Amino acid sequence: IKDTGKVTFGFEEENIINKSYGTRSINLTVIKRASGDAVKIAKKVKEEAARFIEHTDSRLQVSYINDISFYINRRLGVLRQNGIIGLFLVLCVLMIFLDHRIALLTAMGIPIAFSIVLSVMGMTGLSVNLITMFGLIVVLGMLVDDGIIVAENCSRYLETGLNPRQAAITGTQEVVKPVTVTIITTVAAFSPLLFIEGMLGKFIWGIPLVVMIALSASLFEALVILPSHFADFVKVKKQGGFKSRKQLPWFKALISGYTVLVNKALFRRYWVVGGTILMLLFTFFIGSKMPFILFGSQEIRQFYIRAETTVGTNLYETEKLLRQIESKVARLPKSQVEAYTTQIGSTGSSWMFDPYGSSGSHVAQITVYLISSAQEQTSVNATIERLRSEIKDIKGFTKIYFEKEKSGPPAGKAVAVKIRGENFAVIEEISAKISYFLQNLEGVSDISSDYEKGRGEIRLIVDQDQARRSGISVSEIASTVRYVFKGGLATSIKPTKVEEEIDVLVRFPESYRNSKDTFSEIFVPNKAGNLIPLNKVARQEERLALAAIRHLDGKRVITIRADVDNKKITSLEANKLLAKEFKNIKDDYPGYTIEFGGEQKENIKSGKSFVRAFSLAFFLIFMILAANFNSLIQPVIVMLAIPFGLIGVIWSFFVHQLPISFFMMIGIVGLNGIVVNDSIVLVEFINNLRRKGVGRRESIIKGGQLRLRPVLLTTITTALGLAPTAYGIWGGDPFLRPMALAIVWGIIGATMLTLVVIPCVYAIVDDITLKVAGHATVRESDKDTETETS
């Protein structure tokens, strides 16, 4: 199959038994090349498997598990279906506020911009995958915003009596500067995400890249393609002129109500801003009490049951014991379980290196794959808790614990405590105290340690005096034993018409290599050529050895891992309690330290990276706005829209009972660009009116009236465009829901506050400037001073 990379088999060997649905199985793992299409490869694999089944034993069954193409198809479906639905809803809203031709031309900006984005991605080798699709869905609500601003302004001039061509030119020229600034500020908001460090940075780098390409395409469409289409396709009737939507009674009532509201707010501007600040502080207090989960497991529908018996138990005895757990899994409803596989002799992911995996005849693992359909409501946690209660009384195992897959990049376990030191006995003592503490924390489960006994080993203790008298050295004894079991190279042969040589190894037959009695049959040649029996110069010792000895920064280390139930306790809370309990570990055990890894380590690293990214984004946005407004004060007014947006985000997540997460933060980054855009154009219009000599109050009210329609349009179209994604209408993706919710409710909250509070802040800043500097923040273009009463 084209673009297939590595293909691995798992089957019954000397040290591993694979099963599926309780019967023996062969597991075939297909891994694609980087350039391969996962959806096409998965489809081709299934076609080939079906063709094979047609010509084989009818008793043979084939199941498809761990199919990543399902998630890709689901997200493609969300992008396609919700994109179409969102485009339809956007078009309906535009037709309410704008002429139907102008509405259609504006809505066409979405498919045109998407076509440009996909073309650029194809030319640059950027594939459509789970991450880049995330970026495309993030930007879905932004693509039409700048087009709305241009089309609405052109429409406004058309309503004044200009012909379509003149309206297109004049309307576009008036907003080309603020529209360009809005795109640049949004790009500035996303660009720092390209420099996020660690695994998280490698995971998300495609998101800002796709967003930046899409926004650039949107700007080109809004400033070049849309005005030309406006001039060519918008028609004005000769009799009666252009019919304006602003003349409709409902729109007049909307403008009138807004004008009254802003007038009242301006008279009480200090109370309005003070109340908003109090609401913002209270919202941040609520947000500080909400749980933080970097990456949840809402999208992944599989988990592992890992079991261990006494070290030395053979494969078949372990298999017999594991049938007790398999019978419990087999009883799960068929409507919930897609498949389950069993692996005896090893644990961990079979297709990649798993740091939490182990091997040995005493370990086993059952992987359960749950139904992934959107209609299936049974959660992974609920299934695990059901199985946990059913298997807790099963005998014969020393340990049974569960592992859940998580979405996002590999972040490690929820709790991962590393104990470092020199003496394993002391490290074990500390780890026992930590394990006991974790066992008594409600919501913490599946505690495990990587300090475990491995397979038995045979040691040969050489009597060096006897060996010296016999004329042999320790290295000669070791080489001989190695040749017996591993084999020694005797010669190489090269048959005719074969490029590579074939090595000939000499060693004992397999029946001897599998017996401990073989050591009594080994003879070691000495320097004189005589054969000395091995048991004359060495004795055997059998003992259990550690499965592995791990080091961290040159010292021995044991890692304690545990999972958490996020409804009862989060990873962040559990690690805080651990750090508080064992803060004096260095005093109690000099030379020994504990470190927090896993999800906690990623939480800290990601938090620091996001703080740096947001700080850089705010600085870049501020500098761009300062250059645009030629002021250091007005950028602050514009950027106040960002915390206004956070009010809507935090309250929506509080009401929906969702935790603060990475995907929520990505949504906030996208939200920042949208809400700042509305503020930029609003302040720009107020400034233009003031430069023309319009009084402060009148310019603020007039600017708000002029921008009410485009601001409402951008808000409603963005919210409706992402609402299907946020609420899973016609197909959802839990991976995307937090991001969509953050943007939908954030922009709704920000818009309500921006239209009322930003004018009040503008007036307050102007009050302060008049008192401190003696002049207004914006002066008439032909005067040096401006005096005005409010």
Coordinates of C-alpha atoms in Angstrom, one line a residue, residues 303-308 321-332 366 368 383-403 446:
F303 CA -8.0 2.6 28.3
Y304 CA -5.7 -0.1 29.6
I305 CA -6.2 -2.7 32.4
R306 CA -2.7 -3.6 33.5
A307 CA -2.1 -6.6 35.8
E308 CA 0.9 -8.2 37.5
L321 CA -5.5 -15.8 35.8
L322 CA -6.2 -13.0 33.3
R323 CA -9.3 -14.9 32.0
Q324 CA -11.1 -13.7 35.1
I325 CA -10.6 -10.1 34.1
E326 CA -11.4 -10.9 30.4
S327 CA -14.7 -12.4 31.4
K328 CA -15.7 -9.1 33.2
V329 CA -14.7 -7.0 30.1
A330 CA -16.7 -9.4 27.8
R331 CA -19.8 -8.6 29.8
L332 CA -19.7 -4.9 29.0
I366 CA -6.1 -5.6 28.3
V368 CA -10.4 -1.7 25.8
T383 CA -16.7 2.3 32.4
I384 CA -13.4 2.1 34.4
E385 CA -15.3 2.6 37.7
R386 CA -17.7 -0.2 36.8
L387 CA -14.8 -2.6 36.0
R388 CA -12.8 -1.5 39.0
S389 CA -15.7 -2.5 41.3
E390 CA -16.1 -5.8 39.6
I391 CA -12.5 -7.0 39.6
K392 CA -11.4 -5.7 43.0
D393 CA -12.0 -9.1 44.6
I394 CA -10.2 -11.2 41.9
K395 CA -7.4 -13.3 43.5
G396 CA -4.0 -14.2 42.1
F397 CA -2.7 -10.8 41.1
T398 CA -0.3 -8.6 43.1
K399 CA -1.4 -5.5 41.3
I400 CA -4.3 -4.4 39.0
Y401 CA -4.5 -0.8 37.8
F402 CA -6.0 1.2 35.0
E403 CA -4.4 3.6 32.5
D446 CA -4.1 3.5 40.1

